Tab-separated table of C-alpha atoms and ligand atoms in Angstrom:
chain	number	residue	atom	x	y	z
A	1491	MET	CA	17.756	-112.375	-19.826
A	1492	ASP	CA	14.877	-110.826	-20.883
A	1493	THR	CA	11.851	-111.001	-17.820
A	1494	MET	CA	12.948	-107.961	-15.668
A	1495	THR	CA	9.827	-105.790	-18.223
A	1496	GLN	CA	7.858	-104.369	-15.088
A	1497	THR	CA	3.717	-104.331	-15.040
A	1498	ALA	CA	3.811	-100.977	-13.444
A	1499	PRO	CA	0.590	-98.517	-15.060
A	1500	LYS	CA	0.985	-96.524	-17.593
A	1501	THR	CA	1.630	-93.299	-17.079
A	1502	ALA	CA	0.765	-89.523	-18.698
A	1503	LEU	CA	4.561	-89.693	-19.412
A	1504	GLN	CA	4.320	-90.871	-22.728
A	1505	GLY	CA	4.426	-90.205	-25.770
A	1506	THR	CA	6.627	-87.516	-24.747
A	1507	GLU	CA	10.421	-87.276	-26.537
A	1508	ASP	CA	12.649	-89.358	-24.394
A	1509	PHE	CA	15.534	-89.526	-25.254
A	1510	PHE	CA	17.074	-91.716	-22.730
A	1511	PRO	CA	15.101	-95.010	-22.440
A	1512	ILE	CA	14.943	-97.559	-19.899
A	1513	ASN	CA	13.703	-100.807	-19.681
A	1514	GLY	CA	13.414	-101.164	-15.868
A	1515	THR	CA	15.349	-101.517	-13.405
A	1516	ASP	CA	18.083	-104.638	-13.985
A	1517	HIS	CA	19.595	-105.111	-10.356
A	1518	ILE	CA	20.059	-103.477	-6.640
A	1519	GLU	CA	23.904	-103.514	-5.756
A	1520	PHE	CA	24.247	-104.192	-2.094
A	1521	TYR	CA	28.193	-103.469	-0.299
A	1522	VAL	CA	27.416	-105.815	2.588
A	1523	GLY	CA	30.082	-107.310	5.776
A	1524	ASN	CA	29.088	-110.949	5.074
A	1525	ALA	CA	27.228	-111.754	1.531
A	1526	LYS	CA	27.169	-115.942	2.742
A	1527	GLN	CA	25.409	-114.838	5.517
A	1528	SER	CA	23.409	-111.981	3.769
A	1529	ALA	CA	22.175	-113.760	1.507
A	1530	LEU	CA	20.535	-116.593	3.335
A	1531	TYR	CA	18.905	-113.928	4.883
A	1532	TYR	CA	17.155	-113.146	1.157
A	1533	GLN	CA	16.460	-117.118	0.637
A	1534	ALA	CA	15.227	-117.637	4.522
A	1535	ALA	CA	13.159	-114.665	5.163
A	1536	PHE	CA	13.124	-112.610	1.384
A	1537	GLY	CA	12.305	-116.051	-0.240
A	1538	PHE	CA	14.627	-115.000	-3.190
A	1539	GLU	CA	15.818	-117.933	-4.866
A	1540	TRP	CA	20.100	-117.843	-5.509
A	1541	VAL	CA	20.650	-118.047	-9.072
A	1542	ALA	CA	24.444	-116.942	-9.531
A	1543	TYR	CA	27.929	-116.795	-7.706
A	1544	MET	CA	30.877	-114.446	-8.217
A	1545	GLY	CA	34.024	-115.956	-5.729
A	1546	PRO	CA	37.749	-117.326	-5.806
A	1547	GLU	CA	35.796	-121.098	-7.146
A	1548	THR	CA	34.904	-118.198	-10.073
A	1549	GLY	CA	38.454	-116.864	-10.580
A	1550	VAL	CA	37.693	-113.798	-9.309
A	1551	ARG	CA	40.501	-112.772	-6.263
A	1552	ASP	CA	39.315	-110.270	-4.531
A	1553	ARG	CA	35.027	-110.633	-3.684
A	1554	VAL	CA	32.399	-112.742	-3.384
A	1555	SER	CA	28.154	-111.982	-5.878
A	1556	TYR	CA	25.716	-113.817	-4.182
A	1557	VAL	CA	22.910	-112.536	-7.245
A	1558	LEU	CA	19.289	-113.460	-5.183
A	1559	GLN	CA	15.953	-113.264	-7.623
A	1560	GLN	CA	12.477	-113.671	-7.409
A	1561	GLY	CA	9.824	-112.384	-10.126
A	1562	LYS	CA	11.416	-109.946	-11.992
A	1563	ILE	CA	13.639	-108.610	-8.993
A	1564	ARG	CA	17.344	-109.160	-8.337
A	1565	ILE	CA	19.975	-108.042	-5.427
A	1566	VAL	CA	23.286	-109.096	-5.545
A	1567	LEU	CA	25.090	-109.825	-2.109
A	1568	THR	CA	28.684	-108.445	-2.591
A	1569	ALA	CA	31.667	-109.248	0.129
A	1570	ALA	CA	34.925	-107.889	0.258
A	1571	LEU	CA	37.554	-110.076	0.889
A	1572	SER	CA	39.908	-108.567	2.333
A	1573	PRO	CA	40.406	-104.642	4.885
A	1574	GLU	CA	42.394	-103.092	1.805
A	1575	HIS	CA	39.602	-103.692	-1.093
A	1576	GLU	CA	37.377	-100.320	-1.397
A	1577	ILE	CA	33.726	-102.323	-0.759
A	1578	ALA	CA	35.400	-102.324	2.463
A	1579	ARG	CA	35.749	-99.265	2.391
A	1580	HIS	CA	32.613	-98.616	1.848
A	1581	VAL	CA	31.041	-101.427	4.286
A	1582	ALA	CA	33.169	-99.992	6.845
A	1583	LEU	CA	31.740	-95.710	6.355
A	1584	HIS	CA	28.038	-97.213	5.353
A	1585	GLY	CA	27.125	-100.153	7.176
A	1586	ASP	CA	25.617	-102.588	4.431
A	1587	GLY	CA	23.832	-100.249	2.228
A	1588	VAL	CA	22.592	-100.048	-2.013
A	1589	LYS	CA	25.722	-98.862	-3.943
A	1590	VAL	CA	24.424	-99.928	-7.541
A	1591	LEU	CA	20.342	-98.758	-8.433
A	1592	ALA	CA	21.041	-100.509	-12.372
A	1593	LEU	CA	19.035	-99.772	-14.971
A	1594	TRP	CA	18.449	-102.536	-17.980
A	1595	VAL	CA	18.947	-99.965	-21.326
A	1596	ASP	CA	18.832	-101.301	-25.300
A	1597	ASP	CA	21.743	-98.811	-25.770
A	1598	ALA	CA	24.782	-98.798	-22.951
A	1599	GLU	CA	27.250	-96.288	-24.304
A	1600	LYS	CA	24.542	-94.161	-26.002
A	1601	SER	CA	22.788	-93.091	-22.821
A	1602	TYR	CA	25.724	-93.177	-21.253
A	1603	TYR	CA	27.944	-89.988	-23.174
A	1604	THR	CA	23.785	-88.830	-22.992
A	1605	ALA	CA	23.773	-88.175	-19.142
A	1606	ILE	CA	27.799	-87.417	-19.126
A	1607	GLU	CA	26.801	-84.826	-21.660
A	1608	ARG	CA	24.281	-83.740	-20.385
A	1609	GLY	CA	25.984	-82.895	-17.075
A	1610	ALA	CA	26.029	-86.639	-15.206
A	1611	GLU	CA	29.548	-87.681	-13.502
A	1612	SER	CA	31.091	-91.203	-15.085
A	1613	ALA	CA	31.249	-93.779	-11.809
A	1614	PHE	CA	33.160	-95.964	-14.742
A	1615	ALA	CA	33.362	-95.533	-18.893
A	1616	PRO	CA	31.832	-98.405	-21.136
A	1617	LYS	CA	32.898	-101.957	-21.029
A	1618	VAL	CA	31.965	-104.841	-22.301
A	1619	LEU	CA	32.147	-108.072	-20.674
A	1620	ARG	CA	32.158	-111.840	-22.631
A	1621	ASP	CA	31.299	-115.160	-21.569
A	1622	GLU	CA	30.470	-118.477	-23.166
A	1623	HIS	CA	26.761	-116.871	-22.921
A	1624	GLY	CA	27.603	-113.224	-24.955
A	1625	GLU	CA	28.522	-109.894	-23.701
A	1626	VAL	CA	27.134	-107.353	-21.823
A	1627	VAL	CA	28.115	-104.073	-21.876
A	1628	LEU	CA	28.032	-101.693	-18.912
A	1629	ALA	CA	29.267	-97.450	-17.986
A	1630	ALA	CA	27.992	-95.999	-14.459
A	1631	ILE	CA	26.947	-93.083	-13.540
A	1632	LYS	CA	27.323	-90.936	-9.861
A	1633	THR	CA	23.532	-90.021	-7.962
A	1634	TYR	CA	23.592	-89.086	-4.302
A	1635	GLY	CA	25.976	-89.343	-1.249
A	1636	GLU	CA	28.617	-93.102	-3.361
A	1637	THR	CA	25.135	-94.971	-5.160
A	1638	ILE	CA	25.607	-94.682	-8.704
A	1639	HIS	CA	23.249	-96.222	-11.949
A	1640	THR	CA	25.322	-98.704	-13.148
A	1641	LEU	CA	23.976	-98.655	-16.964
A	1642	VAL	CA	23.052	-102.346	-18.392
A	1643	GLU	CA	22.508	-103.633	-21.455
A	1644	ARG	CA	21.906	-107.315	-21.970
A	1645	SER	CA	20.467	-107.864	-25.304
A	1646	ARG	CA	22.847	-110.330	-26.383
A	1647	TYR	CA	23.654	-112.149	-23.349
A	1648	ASN	CA	22.424	-115.433	-22.122
A	1649	GLY	CA	24.229	-116.183	-18.856
A	1650	PRO	CA	22.678	-116.489	-15.029
A	1651	PHE	CA	23.206	-113.355	-14.866
A	1652	LEU	CA	26.696	-110.778	-16.185
A	1653	PRO	CA	29.489	-112.710	-17.570
A	1654	GLY	CA	32.101	-114.084	-15.086
A	1655	TYR	CA	29.346	-115.364	-13.365
A	1656	GLU	CA	28.476	-118.358	-12.583
A	1657	ALA	CA	24.519	-119.662	-12.418
A	1658	ARG	CA	23.463	-121.559	-8.499
A	1659	ARG	CA	20.491	-123.098	-7.280
A	1660	SER	CA	19.633	-122.306	-3.524
A	1661	VAL	CA	20.608	-125.219	-1.255
A	1662	TYR	CA	18.028	-124.342	0.978
A	1663	PRO	CA	14.248	-124.870	0.439
A	1664	VAL	CA	13.194	-120.898	-0.614
A	1665	LYS	CA	9.737	-120.377	-0.623
A	1666	PRO	CA	9.137	-117.553	-3.119
A	1667	VAL	CA	6.954	-115.076	-1.414
A	1668	GLY	CA	5.287	-113.026	-3.702
A	1669	LEU	CA	7.855	-110.482	-5.233
A	1670	LYS	CA	7.204	-109.459	-8.288
A	1671	TYR	CA	9.024	-105.888	-8.842
A	1672	VAL	CA	10.441	-103.299	-7.935
A	1673	ASP	CA	8.295	-100.527	-7.876
A	1674	HIS	CA	10.340	-98.094	-6.121
A	1675	CYS	CA	13.448	-96.805	-4.877
A	1676	VAL	CA	13.816	-94.179	-2.305
A	1677	GLY	CA	17.468	-92.132	-1.379
A	1678	ASN	CA	17.870	-90.502	1.698
A	1679	VAL	CA	19.898	-86.440	1.141
A	1680	GLU	CA	21.198	-84.017	3.162
A	1681	LEU	CA	19.187	-81.264	3.878
A	1682	GLY	CA	19.017	-78.423	0.970
A	1683	ALA	CA	20.197	-81.047	-1.681
A	1684	MET	CA	16.494	-82.851	-2.640
A	1685	ASN	CA	16.402	-80.140	-5.019
A	1686	LYS	CA	19.781	-80.679	-6.397
A	1687	TRP	CA	19.375	-84.737	-6.872
A	1688	VAL	CA	14.980	-83.611	-8.663
A	1689	LYS	CA	16.943	-81.349	-11.573
A	1690	PHE	CA	19.827	-83.748	-12.312
A	1691	TYR	CA	17.542	-86.707	-12.912
A	1692	GLN	CA	15.316	-84.174	-15.036
A	1693	ASP	CA	18.316	-83.015	-16.537
A	1694	VAL	CA	20.125	-85.368	-17.020
A	1695	MET	CA	17.689	-88.470	-17.960
A	1696	GLY	CA	14.207	-86.104	-18.652
A	1697	PHE	CA	13.077	-86.943	-15.273
A	1698	LYS	CA	9.877	-85.628	-15.027
A	1699	LEU	CA	8.619	-84.613	-10.859
A	1700	LEU	CA	5.492	-86.802	-10.044
A	1701	ILE	CA	4.756	-85.162	-6.954
A	1702	THR	CA	5.817	-82.918	-4.100
A	1703	PHE	CA	5.295	-83.721	-0.813
A	1704	ASP	CA	6.100	-79.887	1.029
A	1705	ASP	CA	6.613	-80.295	6.187
A	1706	LYS	CA	2.870	-80.098	5.957
A	1707	ASP	CA	2.538	-83.246	4.270
A	1708	ILE	CA	5.011	-85.179	6.223
A	1709	SER	CA	4.792	-84.065	9.689
A	1710	THR	CA	3.848	-85.126	13.281
A	1711	GLU	CA	4.220	-83.592	16.082
A	1712	TYR	CA	8.122	-84.036	16.798
A	1713	SER	CA	9.732	-84.170	13.140
A	1714	ALA	CA	9.052	-83.278	9.395
A	1715	LEU	CA	10.586	-84.482	6.176
A	1716	MET	CA	10.259	-82.907	1.844
A	1717	SER	CA	9.941	-85.738	-0.947
A	1718	LYS	CA	10.118	-84.974	-4.558
A	1719	VAL	CA	9.646	-87.617	-6.540
A	1720	VAL	CA	11.368	-88.255	-10.234
A	1721	SER	CA	9.961	-90.706	-13.207
A	1722	ASN	CA	10.901	-91.657	-15.702
A	1723	GLY	CA	9.852	-92.102	-19.581
A	1724	ASN	CA	8.062	-94.614	-19.959
A	1725	GLY	CA	6.841	-95.150	-15.826
A	1726	TYR	CA	9.128	-97.285	-14.836
A	1727	ILE	CA	10.963	-96.269	-12.703
A	1728	LYS	CA	10.426	-94.095	-9.892
A	1729	PHE	CA	12.528	-92.711	-7.810
A	1730	PRO	CA	11.118	-89.860	-4.589
A	1731	ILE	CA	13.816	-87.879	-2.900
A	1732	ASN	CA	14.169	-87.034	0.528
A	1733	GLU	CA	15.044	-84.734	2.868
A	1734	PRO	CA	15.656	-84.168	6.188
A	1735	ALA	CA	12.795	-80.857	7.610
A	1736	LYS	CA	12.263	-78.199	10.750
A	1737	GLY	CA	11.014	-80.403	13.187
A	1738	LEU	CA	11.044	-80.574	16.944
A	1739	LYS	CA	12.937	-83.403	17.506
A	1740	LYS	CA	15.907	-85.616	14.836
A	1741	SER	CA	14.261	-86.696	11.828
A	1742	GLN	CA	14.529	-90.366	10.640
A	1743	ILE	CA	16.450	-88.605	7.465
A	1744	GLU	CA	19.108	-87.103	9.745
A	1745	GLU	CA	18.327	-90.501	12.368
A	1746	TYR	CA	19.361	-92.183	8.319
A	1747	LEU	CA	22.338	-89.503	7.849
A	1748	ASP	CA	23.968	-89.972	11.697
A	1749	PHE	CA	24.284	-94.110	10.224
A	1750	TYR	CA	24.975	-94.078	6.753
A	1751	ARG	CA	27.242	-91.193	6.976
A	1752	SER	CA	26.139	-89.150	3.748
A	1753	ALA	CA	23.274	-90.314	0.948
A	1754	GLY	CA	21.774	-93.206	0.070
A	1755	VAL	CA	19.296	-95.618	-0.874
A	1756	GLN	CA	16.379	-95.502	1.935
A	1757	HIS	CA	14.162	-97.952	0.945
A	1758	ILE	CA	12.834	-100.739	-1.539
A	1759	ALA	CA	9.503	-100.652	-2.980
A	1760	LEU	CA	8.429	-104.338	-3.491
A	1761	ALA	CA	5.680	-104.961	-5.097
A	1762	THR	CA	3.416	-107.938	-5.054
A	1763	ASP	CA	0.510	-108.580	-6.356
A	1764	ASP	CA	-1.404	-110.741	-3.162
A	1765	ILE	CA	-0.452	-108.188	-0.003
A	1766	VAL	CA	-2.177	-110.548	2.423
A	1767	ALA	CA	-0.070	-113.895	1.516
A	1768	THR	CA	2.869	-111.858	0.904
A	1769	VAL	CA	3.066	-110.159	4.358
A	1770	THR	CA	1.638	-113.790	6.128
A	1771	GLN	CA	4.582	-115.863	4.303
A	1772	LEU	CA	6.995	-112.458	5.525
A	1773	ARG	CA	6.098	-112.705	8.632
A	1774	ALA	CA	6.409	-116.302	9.057
A	1775	ASN	CA	9.127	-116.082	7.854
A	1776	GLY	CA	10.199	-113.781	10.159
A	1777	VAL	CA	10.826	-110.482	8.776
A	1778	ASP	CA	9.989	-107.568	11.407
A	1779	PHE	CA	7.391	-105.085	9.990
A	1780	LEU	CA	6.777	-101.561	11.462
A	1781	TYR	CA	4.185	-101.167	14.013
A	1782	VAL	CA	1.168	-99.065	13.502
A	1783	PRO	CA	-1.594	-99.108	16.972
A	1784	GLU	CA	-4.788	-100.521	16.028
A	1785	THR	CA	-7.120	-97.396	16.315
A	1786	TYR	CA	-5.273	-97.308	12.490
A	1787	TYR	CA	-7.802	-98.622	11.214
A	1788	ASP	CA	-11.023	-97.287	13.017
A	1789	ASP	CA	-11.258	-94.424	10.120
A	1790	VAL	CA	-9.971	-96.715	7.149
A	1791	PRO	CA	-13.718	-97.759	6.072
A	1792	GLU	CA	-14.175	-93.979	5.453
A	1793	ARG	CA	-11.421	-92.808	4.238
A	1794	VAL	CA	-10.882	-95.465	1.649
A	1795	GLY	CA	-13.683	-97.131	0.542
A	1796	LYS	CA	-14.909	-99.974	-0.173
A	1797	ILE	CA	-11.518	-102.638	-0.880
A	1798	GLU	CA	-11.358	-106.871	-2.245
A	1799	GLU	CA	-9.498	-107.719	1.478
A	1800	ASN	CA	-10.778	-108.162	4.468
A	1801	LEU	CA	-9.959	-105.988	6.861
A	1802	GLU	CA	-9.238	-108.253	9.843
A	1803	ASP	CA	-6.475	-109.863	7.368
A	1804	LEU	CA	-5.034	-106.065	7.112
A	1805	LYS	CA	-5.358	-105.658	10.629
A	1806	ARG	CA	-4.008	-108.887	11.610
A	1807	LEU	CA	-1.780	-108.494	9.618
A	1808	ASN	CA	-0.664	-104.595	10.207
A	1809	ILE	CA	-1.121	-103.876	6.683
A	1810	LEU	CA	-2.355	-100.457	5.791
A	1811	VAL	CA	-4.432	-98.460	2.883
A	1812	ASP	CA	-5.056	-95.576	1.156
A	1813	ARG	CA	-6.981	-94.596	-1.581
A	1814	ASP	CA	-6.272	-91.487	-4.699
A	1815	GLU	CA	-8.544	-90.775	-7.383
A	1816	ASP	CA	-6.941	-93.530	-9.355
A	1817	GLY	CA	-8.012	-96.660	-7.098
A	1818	TYR	CA	-6.395	-97.702	-3.375
A	1819	LEU	CA	-3.280	-99.424	-2.304
A	1820	LEU	CA	-1.779	-101.022	-0.171
A	1821	GLN	CA	1.597	-101.194	1.786
A	1822	LEU	CA	3.732	-102.032	4.728
A	1823	PHE	CA	7.595	-101.285	6.132
A	1824	THR	CA	10.486	-103.514	7.270
A	1825	LYS	CA	11.872	-102.709	10.157
A	1826	PRO	CA	15.992	-102.127	9.055
A	1827	VAL	CA	17.491	-104.997	7.518
A	1828	GLN	CA	20.544	-104.855	8.770
A	1829	ASP	CA	22.284	-103.437	12.107
A	1830	ARG	CA	22.369	-99.408	11.803
A	1831	PRO	CA	18.668	-97.438	10.688
A	1832	THR	CA	19.790	-96.684	7.734
A	1833	VAL	CA	18.117	-99.542	4.627
A	1834	PHE	CA	14.653	-100.535	4.605
A	1835	TYR	CA	11.876	-102.593	2.443
A	1836	GLU	CA	8.666	-101.604	1.482
A	1837	ILE	CA	5.673	-104.442	0.040
A	1838	ILE	CA	3.345	-102.595	-1.986
A	1839	GLN	CA	0.482	-104.144	-3.331
A	1840	ARG	CA	-1.733	-101.343	-6.312
A	1841	ARG	CA	-5.296	-101.948	-7.127
A	1842	GLY	CA	-5.283	-98.973	-9.459
A	1843	ALA	CA	-3.106	-96.614	-7.243
A	1844	LYS	CA	-0.491	-94.776	-8.486
A	1845	SER	CA	0.788	-92.935	-5.739
A	1846	PHE	CA	2.624	-93.231	-2.151
A	1847	GLY	CA	0.696	-93.720	0.294
A	1848	LYS	CA	-0.147	-90.136	1.543
A	1849	GLY	CA	-2.765	-90.711	3.447
A	1850	ASN	CA	-0.674	-93.143	5.601
A	1851	PHE	CA	2.439	-90.535	5.946
A	1852	LYS	CA	1.358	-89.646	9.709
A	1853	ALA	CA	0.860	-93.374	11.270
A	1854	LEU	CA	4.047	-94.513	9.332
A	1855	PHE	CA	5.529	-91.643	10.254
A	1856	GLU	CA	4.730	-91.842	13.843
A	1857	ALA	CA	5.560	-95.747	13.830
A	1858	ILE	CA	9.469	-94.662	12.321
A	1859	GLU	CA	9.654	-92.446	15.402
A	1860	ARG	CA	8.284	-95.086	18.248
A	1861	GLU	CA	11.539	-96.756	17.225
A	1862	GLN	CA	13.907	-93.979	17.024
A	1863	ALA	CA	12.705	-93.453	21.045
A	1864	LEU	CA	13.513	-97.041	21.883
A	1865	ARG	CA	17.280	-97.097	20.133
A	1866	GLY	CA	18.145	-93.100	21.014
A	1867	THR	CA	18.157	-91.374	18.309
A	1868	LEU	CA	14.679	-89.258	18.222
B	1472	FE2	FE1	7.624	-95.738	-0.758
């Protein structure tokens, strides 16, 4: 499949030697309790098409996997078929969550051994998978918590996903909502561990530190967090890493760590080029978003200046907007998408801006705190 190159903005990092070239995000795999029902949620609520399947009907006895796609975004939902299974243990401990952030590379074996030599821990050694559509090379390294990065080399493969998967089509009448590609994936790590994981991405994959937010940038009256954003050589992969900071009450990162029981993926930002249309459809489909009070919009014209969108649309849909030196961005965050307050999605439209919406942090974190208060976890 050659559809995974995203049109992320080029960064100043280009031109420097890249010893760990990555073409883009290949897929994101969740381990879930009930893949069949989760797959319908992604089709009905988020407008993903069902494209591939693996399970007992395809000769796999111990698990099922549903592959869903929209634009260049591929999500895999995997569940175990027995209580002893490693996937069942993972779900019992963490709840539904992201197991794999898979990276599309040209040479999986070379990438894997480069990472191992540079200090990564192996999740599994390179292996070649084949079926009638060709062959794929997979290898994987461990990152924070129980999350892994699978390295996917697929230039000699033209099947629906990976060898062993069969093509499927949605039975549900899916209406895509305009989601295009993965903009960034954020990890929450334990207090004191942020710098270790920033260094991991720098040492192992040659990522560069893009931005640092300290607890003065990201704090409310009650809670705080710190964040550093790392990015790969071509800028297509951006991984912000958060850790909790001391505040008067419990940080949203601590709440995540309590419920996920380890470090893990906090949110996945999906890009659209028409956020008003995308969010209108997502809301009509029943997707639940964080609420920001109407007063947020009072100083938007002054803070952000001229924008293409109608401010009334943004207000009605509760879309946030922020400007940096390169342009502006529009963004909105869902509530958690499973029972535990862990993984959620960001919907983002970049109009030049390359940053992450620092001007919205305070409003957003206050919104999250209102949700925490409702859950009794603030
Ligand atoms: Fe984000």
